[in-house]
CSV table of N, CA, C and O in Angstrom, one decimal:
chain,number,residue,atom,x,y,z
A,1,MET,N,233.2,21.0,11.7
A,1,MET,CA,232.3,21.6,12.7
A,1,MET,C,231.3,20.5,13.1
A,1,MET,O,230.7,19.8,12.2
A,2,SER,N,231.1,20.3,14.4
A,2,SER,CA,230.2,19.2,14.8
A,2,SER,C,228.8,19.8,15.1
A,2,SER,O,228.6,21.0,15.4
A,3,THR,N,227.8,18.9,14.9
A,3,THR,CA,226.4,19.3,15.2
A,3,THR,C,226.2,19.3,16.7
A,3,THR,O,226.6,18.3,17.4
A,4,TYR,N,225.5,20.3,17.2
A,4,TYR,CA,225.2,20.3,18.7
A,4,TYR,C,224.1,19.3,19.0
A,4,TYR,O,223.2,19.1,18.3
A,5,GLU,N,224.4,18.5,20.1
A,5,GLU,CA,223.5,17.5,20.5
A,5,GLU,C,223.1,17.8,22.0
A,5,GLU,O,223.9,18.0,22.8
A,6,GLN,N,221.7,18.0,22.2
A,6,GLN,CA,221.2,18.3,23.5
A,6,GLN,C,221.5,17.2,24.4
A,6,GLN,O,221.1,16.0,24.1
A,7,LYS,N,222.1,17.4,25.6
A,7,LYS,CA,222.3,16.4,26.6
A,7,LYS,C,221.2,16.4,27.6
A,7,LYS,O,220.5,17.4,27.8
A,8,ASP,N,220.9,15.2,28.1
A,8,ASP,CA,219.8,15.0,29.0
A,8,ASP,C,220.0,15.9,30.3
A,8,ASP,O,221.2,16.1,30.7
A,9,ASN,N,218.9,16.4,30.8
A,9,ASN,CA,218.9,17.2,32.0
A,9,ASN,C,219.7,18.5,31.8
A,9,ASN,O,220.4,19.0,32.8
A,10,SER,N,219.7,19.1,30.6
A,10,SER,CA,220.3,20.3,30.4
A,10,SER,C,219.5,21.1,29.4
A,10,SER,O,218.6,20.6,28.7
A,11,GLY,N,219.8,22.4,29.3
A,11,GLY,CA,219.1,23.3,28.3
A,11,GLY,C,219.8,24.6,28.1
A,11,GLY,O,220.8,24.8,28.8
A,12,ALA,N,219.2,25.4,27.3
A,12,ALA,CA,219.8,26.7,27.0
A,12,ALA,C,218.7,27.7,26.7
A,12,ALA,O,217.7,27.3,26.1
A,13,MET,N,218.9,29.0,27.2
A,13,MET,CA,217.9,30.0,26.9
A,13,MET,C,218.6,31.2,26.2
A,13,MET,O,219.8,31.5,26.6
A,14,PHE,N,218.0,31.9,25.4
A,14,PHE,CA,218.5,33.0,24.7
A,14,PHE,C,217.6,34.2,24.7
A,14,PHE,O,216.4,34.0,24.9
A,15,VAL,N,218.1,35.4,24.5
A,15,VAL,CA,217.2,36.6,24.5
A,15,VAL,C,216.2,36.5,23.4
A,15,VAL,O,216.5,36.1,22.3
A,16,ASN,N,214.9,36.8,23.7
A,16,ASN,CA,213.9,36.7,22.7
A,16,ASN,C,213.9,37.9,21.9
A,16,ASN,O,213.3,39.0,22.3
A,17,ASP,N,214.4,37.9,20.7
A,17,ASP,CA,214.5,39.0,19.8
A,17,ASP,C,213.2,39.3,19.0
A,17,ASP,O,213.1,40.2,18.3
A,18,LYS,N,212.2,38.4,19.3
A,18,LYS,CA,210.9,38.6,18.6
A,18,LYS,C,209.8,39.1,19.6
A,18,LYS,O,208.6,39.0,19.3
A,19,LYS,N,210.2,39.5,20.8
A,19,LYS,CA,209.3,40.0,21.8
A,19,LYS,C,208.6,41.2,21.3
A,19,LYS,O,209.2,42.2,20.9
A,20,GLU,N,207.2,41.2,21.3
A,20,GLU,CA,206.4,42.3,20.8
A,20,GLU,C,205.5,42.9,21.8
A,20,GLU,O,205.0,44.0,21.6
A,21,SER,N,205.3,42.2,23.0
A,21,SER,CA,204.5,42.8,24.0
A,21,SER,C,205.1,42.3,25.4
A,21,SER,O,205.9,41.4,25.4
A,22,GLU,N,204.6,42.9,26.5
A,22,GLU,CA,205.1,42.6,27.8
A,22,GLU,C,204.8,41.1,28.2
A,22,GLU,O,205.4,40.6,29.1
A,23,THR,N,203.7,40.6,27.6
A,23,THR,CA,203.4,39.2,27.9
A,23,THR,C,204.3,38.1,27.3
A,23,THR,O,204.3,37.0,27.7
A,24,HIS,N,205.0,38.5,26.2
A,24,HIS,CA,205.9,37.6,25.6
A,24,HIS,C,207.1,37.4,26.4
A,24,HIS,O,207.6,38.3,27.1
A,25,PRO,N,207.7,36.2,26.4
A,25,PRO,CA,208.9,36.0,27.3
A,25,PRO,C,210.1,36.8,26.9
A,25,PRO,O,210.3,37.1,25.7
A,26,ASP,N,210.9,37.1,27.9
A,26,ASP,CA,212.2,37.8,27.7
A,26,ASP,C,213.3,36.9,27.1
A,26,ASP,O,214.2,37.3,26.4
A,27,ARG,N,213.2,35.6,27.5
A,27,ARG,CA,214.1,34.6,27.1
A,27,ARG,C,213.4,33.4,26.6
A,27,ARG,O,212.3,33.1,27.0
A,28,LYS,N,213.9,32.7,25.6
A,28,LYS,CA,213.3,31.4,25.0
A,28,LYS,C,214.4,30.4,24.8
A,28,LYS,O,215.6,30.8,24.5
A,29,GLY,N,214.1,29.2,24.9
A,29,GLY,CA,215.1,28.1,24.6
A,29,GLY,C,214.4,26.8,24.7
A,29,GLY,O,213.2,26.6,24.6
A,30,SER,N,215.3,25.8,24.9
A,30,SER,CA,214.8,24.4,25.0
A,30,SER,C,215.7,23.6,26.0
A,30,SER,O,216.8,24.1,26.4
A,31,ALA,N,215.1,22.5,26.4
A,31,ALA,CA,215.8,21.7,27.4
A,31,ALA,C,215.4,20.2,27.1
A,31,ALA,O,214.4,20.0,26.5
A,32,MET,N,216.2,19.3,27.6
A,32,MET,CA,215.9,17.9,27.5
A,32,MET,C,215.9,17.4,29.0
A,32,MET,O,216.9,17.5,29.7
A,33,ILE,N,214.8,16.8,29.4
A,33,ILE,CA,214.7,16.3,30.7
A,33,ILE,C,214.1,14.9,30.6
A,33,ILE,O,213.0,14.7,30.1
A,34,GLY,N,214.8,13.9,31.2
A,34,GLY,CA,214.4,12.5,31.1
A,34,GLY,C,214.2,12.0,29.7
A,34,GLY,O,213.3,11.2,29.5
A,35,GLY,N,215.0,12.5,28.8
A,35,GLY,CA,214.9,12.0,27.4
A,35,GLY,C,213.9,12.7,26.6
A,35,GLY,O,213.7,12.4,25.4
A,36,LYS,N,213.1,13.6,27.2
A,36,LYS,CA,212.0,14.3,26.4
A,36,LYS,C,212.4,15.8,26.2
A,36,LYS,O,213.1,16.4,27.1
A,37,GLU,N,212.1,16.3,25.0
A,37,GLU,CA,212.4,17.7,24.7
A,37,GLU,C,211.3,18.7,25.1
A,37,GLU,O,210.1,18.4,25.0
A,38,TYR,N,211.7,19.8,25.7
A,38,TYR,CA,210.8,20.8,26.2
A,38,TYR,C,211.2,22.2,25.6
A,38,TYR,O,212.3,22.5,25.4
A,39,TRP,N,210.2,23.1,25.5
A,39,TRP,CA,210.4,24.5,25.2
A,39,TRP,C,210.4,25.2,26.6
A,39,TRP,O,209.7,24.9,27.5
A,40,VAL,N,211.4,26.1,26.7
A,40,VAL,CA,211.5,26.9,28.0
A,40,VAL,C,211.3,28.3,27.7
A,40,VAL,O,212.0,28.9,26.7
A,41,SER,N,210.5,29.0,28.4
A,41,SER,CA,210.3,30.5,28.2
A,41,SER,C,210.5,31.1,29.6
A,41,SER,O,210.2,30.5,30.6
A,42,GLY,N,211.1,32.3,29.6
A,42,GLY,CA,211.5,33.0,30.9
A,42,GLY,C,211.2,34.4,30.8
A,42,GLY,O,211.3,35.1,29.8
A,43,TRP,N,210.7,34.9,32.0
A,43,TRP,CA,210.3,36.4,32.1
A,43,TRP,C,211.2,36.9,33.3
A,43,TRP,O,211.2,36.3,34.4
A,44,VAL,N,211.9,38.0,33.0
A,44,VAL,CA,212.7,38.7,34.0
A,44,VAL,C,211.8,39.5,34.9
A,44,VAL,O,211.0,40.3,34.3
A,45,ASN,N,211.7,39.3,36.2
A,45,ASN,CA,210.9,40.0,37.1
A,45,ASN,C,211.7,40.6,38.2
A,45,ASN,O,212.9,40.3,38.4
A,46,THR,N,211.1,41.5,39.0
A,46,THR,CA,211.7,42.1,40.2
A,46,THR,C,210.8,41.9,41.4
A,46,THR,O,209.6,42.2,41.3
A,47,SER,N,211.3,41.3,42.4
A,47,SER,CA,210.5,41.1,43.7
A,47,SER,C,210.2,42.4,44.4
A,47,SER,O,210.8,43.4,44.0
A,48,LYS,N,209.4,42.3,45.4
A,48,LYS,CA,209.0,43.5,46.2
A,48,LYS,C,210.2,44.1,46.9
A,48,LYS,O,210.3,45.3,47.1
A,49,THR,N,211.2,43.2,47.1
A,49,THR,CA,212.5,43.7,47.8
A,49,THR,C,213.5,44.2,46.8
A,49,THR,O,214.6,44.7,47.2
A,50,GLY,N,213.2,44.2,45.5
A,50,GLY,CA,214.1,44.7,44.5
A,50,GLY,C,215.0,43.6,43.9
A,50,GLY,O,215.9,44.0,43.1
A,51,THR,N,214.9,42.4,44.3
A,51,THR,CA,215.8,41.3,43.8
A,51,THR,C,215.2,40.8,42.4
A,51,THR,O,214.0,40.5,42.3
A,52,LYS,N,216.1,40.8,41.4
A,52,LYS,CA,215.7,40.3,40.1
A,52,LYS,C,215.7,38.8,40.1
A,52,LYS,O,216.5,38.1,40.8
A,53,TYR,N,214.7,38.2,39.4
A,53,TYR,CA,214.6,36.8,39.3
A,53,TYR,C,213.9,36.5,38.0
A,53,TYR,O,213.4,37.4,37.3
A,54,MET,N,213.9,35.2,37.6
A,54,MET,CA,213.3,34.8,36.3
A,54,MET,C,212.3,33.7,36.6
A,54,MET,O,212.6,32.7,37.2
A,55,SER,N,211.1,34.0,36.1
A,55,SER,CA,210.0,33.0,36.2
A,55,SER,C,210.0,32.2,34.9
A,55,SER,O,210.3,32.7,33.8
A,56,LEU,N,209.7,30.9,35.0
A,56,LEU,CA,209.8,30.0,33.8
A,56,LEU,C,208.5,29.3,33.5
A,56,LEU,O,207.7,29.1,34.4
A,57,SER,N,208.3,29.0,32.2
A,57,SER,CA,207.3,28.2,31.7
A,57,SER,C,207.9,27.1,30.9
A,57,SER,O,208.7,27.4,30.0
A,58,ILE,N,207.5,25.8,31.2
A,58,ILE,CA,208.1,24.7,30.4
A,58,ILE,C,207.0,23.9,29.8
A,58,ILE,O,206.0,23.5,30.4
A,59,THR,N,207.1,23.7,28.5
A,59,THR,CA,206.1,23.0,27.7
A,59,THR,C,206.7,21.9,26.9
A,59,THR,O,207.7,22.1,26.2
A,60,GLU,N,206.1,20.7,27.0
A,60,GLU,CA,206.7,19.6,26.2
A,60,GLU,C,206.5,19.9,24.7
A,60,GLU,O,205.5,20.3,24.2
A,61,LYS,N,207.6,19.7,23.9
A,61,LYS,CA,207.6,20.0,22.5
A,61,LYS,C,206.5,19.2,21.8
A,61,LYS,O,205.8,19.7,20.9
A,62,GLU,N,206.4,17.9,22.1
A,62,GLU,CA,205.4,17.1,21.4
A,62,GLU,C,204.0,17.5,21.7
A,62,GLU,O,203.1,17.5,20.8
A,63,ALA,N,203.7,18.0,22.9
A,63,ALA,CA,202.4,18.4,23.3
A,63,ALA,C,202.0,19.6,22.5
A,63,ALA,O,200.8,19.8,22.1
A,64,GLN,N,202.9,20.5,22.2
A,64,GLN,CA,202.6,21.7,21.5
A,64,GLN,C,202.4,21.4,20.0
A,64,GLN,O,201.5,22.0,19.4
A,65,GLN,N,203.1,20.5,19.5
A,65,GLN,CA,203.0,20.1,18.1
A,65,GLN,C,201.7,19.3,17.9
A,65,GLN,O,201.1,19.4,16.8
A,66,ALA,N,201.2,18.6,18.9
A,66,ALA,CA,200.1,17.7,18.7
A,66,ALA,C,198.8,18.4,19.2
A,66,ALA,O,197.8,17.8,19.6
A,67,ALA,N,198.8,19.8,19.3
A,67,ALA,CA,197.6,20.5,19.7
A,67,ALA,C,196.5,20.2,18.9
A,67,ALA,O,196.6,20.0,17.6
A,68,PRO,N,195.3,20.0,19.5
A,68,PRO,CA,194.1,19.6,18.7
A,68,PRO,C,193.8,20.7,17.6
A,68,PRO,O,193.8,21.9,17.9
A,69,GLN,N,193.4,20.2,16.5
A,69,GLN,CA,193.1,21.0,15.4
A,69,GLN,C,191.5,21.0,15.3
A,69,GLN,O,190.9,20.0,15.7
A,70,ALA,N,191.0,22.0,14.7
A,70,ALA,CA,189.6,22.1,14.5
A,70,ALA,C,189.1,21.0,13.7
A,70,ALA,O,189.7,20.7,12.6
A,71,LYS,N,188.1,20.3,14.1
A,71,LYS,CA,187.5,19.2,13.3
A,71,LYS,C,186.6,19.7,12.3
A,71,LYS,O,185.9,20.6,12.5
A,72,ALA,N,186.6,19.1,11.1
A,72,ALA,CA,185.7,19.5,10.1
A,72,ALA,C,184.3,19.0,10.4
A,72,ALA,O,184.1,18.0,11.0
A,73,ALA,N,183.4,19.8,10.1
A,73,ALA,CA,182.0,19.5,10.4
A,73,ALA,C,181.6,18.3,9.6
A,73,ALA,O,182.0,18.2,8.4
A,74,PRO,N,180.8,17.4,10.1
A,74,PRO,CA,180.4,16.2,9.4
A,74,PRO,C,179.5,16.6,8.2
A,74,PRO,O,178.7,17.6,8.3
A,75,ALA,N,179.6,15.9,7.2
A,75,ALA,CA,178.7,16.2,6.0
A,75,ALA,C,177.3,16.0,6.4
A,75,ALA,O,176.9,15.0,7.1
A,76,PRO,N,176.4,16.9,6.0
A,76,PRO,CA,175.0,16.8,6.4
A,76,PRO,C,174.4,15.6,5.7
A,76,PRO,O,174.7,15.3,4.6
A,77,THR,N,173.6,14.9,6.5
A,77,THR,CA,172.8,13.8,5.9
A,77,THR,C,171.4,14.2,5.7
A,77,THR,O,170.7,14.6,6.7
A,78,ALA,N,170.9,14.2,4.5
A,78,ALA,CA,169.6,14.6,4.2
A,78,ALA,C,168.8,13.4,3.9
A,78,ALA,O,169.2,12.6,3.1
A,79,GLU,N,167.6,13.4,4.4
A,79,GLU,CA,166.7,12.3,4.1
A,79,GLU,C,165.6,12.9,3.2
A,79,GLU,O,165.0,13.9,3.5
A,80,PHE,N,165.4,12.4,2.0
A,80,PHE,CA,164.5,13.0,1.1
A,80,PHE,C,163.2,12.1,1.0
A,80,PHE,O,163.3,10.9,1.0
A,81,ASP,N,162.1,12.8,0.9
A,81,ASP,CA,160.8,12.1,0.8
A,81,ASP,C,160.5,12.3,-0.7
A,81,ASP,O,160.1,13.4,-1.2
A,82,GLU,N,160.5,11.2,-1.4
A,82,GLU,CA,160.3,11.2,-2.8
A,82,GLU,C,158.8,11.6,-3.2
A,82,GLU,O,158.5,11.9,-4.3
A,83,ASP,N,157.9,11.5,-2.2
A,83,ASP,CA,156.5,11.8,-2.5
A,83,ASP,C,156.2,13.3,-2.4
A,83,ASP,O,155.1,13.7,-2.7
A,84,ILE,N,157.1,14.2,-2.0
A,84,ILE,CA,156.8,15.6,-1.9
A,84,ILE,C,157.0,16.2,-3.3
A,84,ILE,O,158.1,16.2,-3.8
A,85,PRO,N,156.0,16.8,-3.9
A,85,PRO,CA,156.1,17.4,-5.2
A,85,PRO,C,156.7,18.8,-5.1
A,85,PRO,O,156.4,19.5,-4.2
A,86,PHE,N,157.5,19.2,-6.1
A,86,PHE,CA,158.1,20.5,-6.1
A,86,PHE,C,157.7,21.2,-7.4
A,86,PHE,O,157.7,20.8,-8.4
C-alpha cells in the first residue's frame, strides 16, 4: 500500500462529520497550490434562483499554525528606596 502524496494544484474535500453549528463548514479538506499547502473549507448554499453552489475559504496551513500566541507579561521591575523605613 502506497502513501498518498498531494500533487501540486490539486486538493480534496470531504464531508465535515464534526459540524456542530450552521457556521461550521459542510466540507473540509486540503489543497496544494504553487507548492504550498492550504486548508480548504466549503459551505453548501442555495442562490436566489434555487441553484446550489459551494462557497470556499482557503487558509495557508503554515499561517494557521504560526498564529500569534499571547505574550507573557514582562516581569515587573521594582525600584526600592533603601531609606524608607518599614
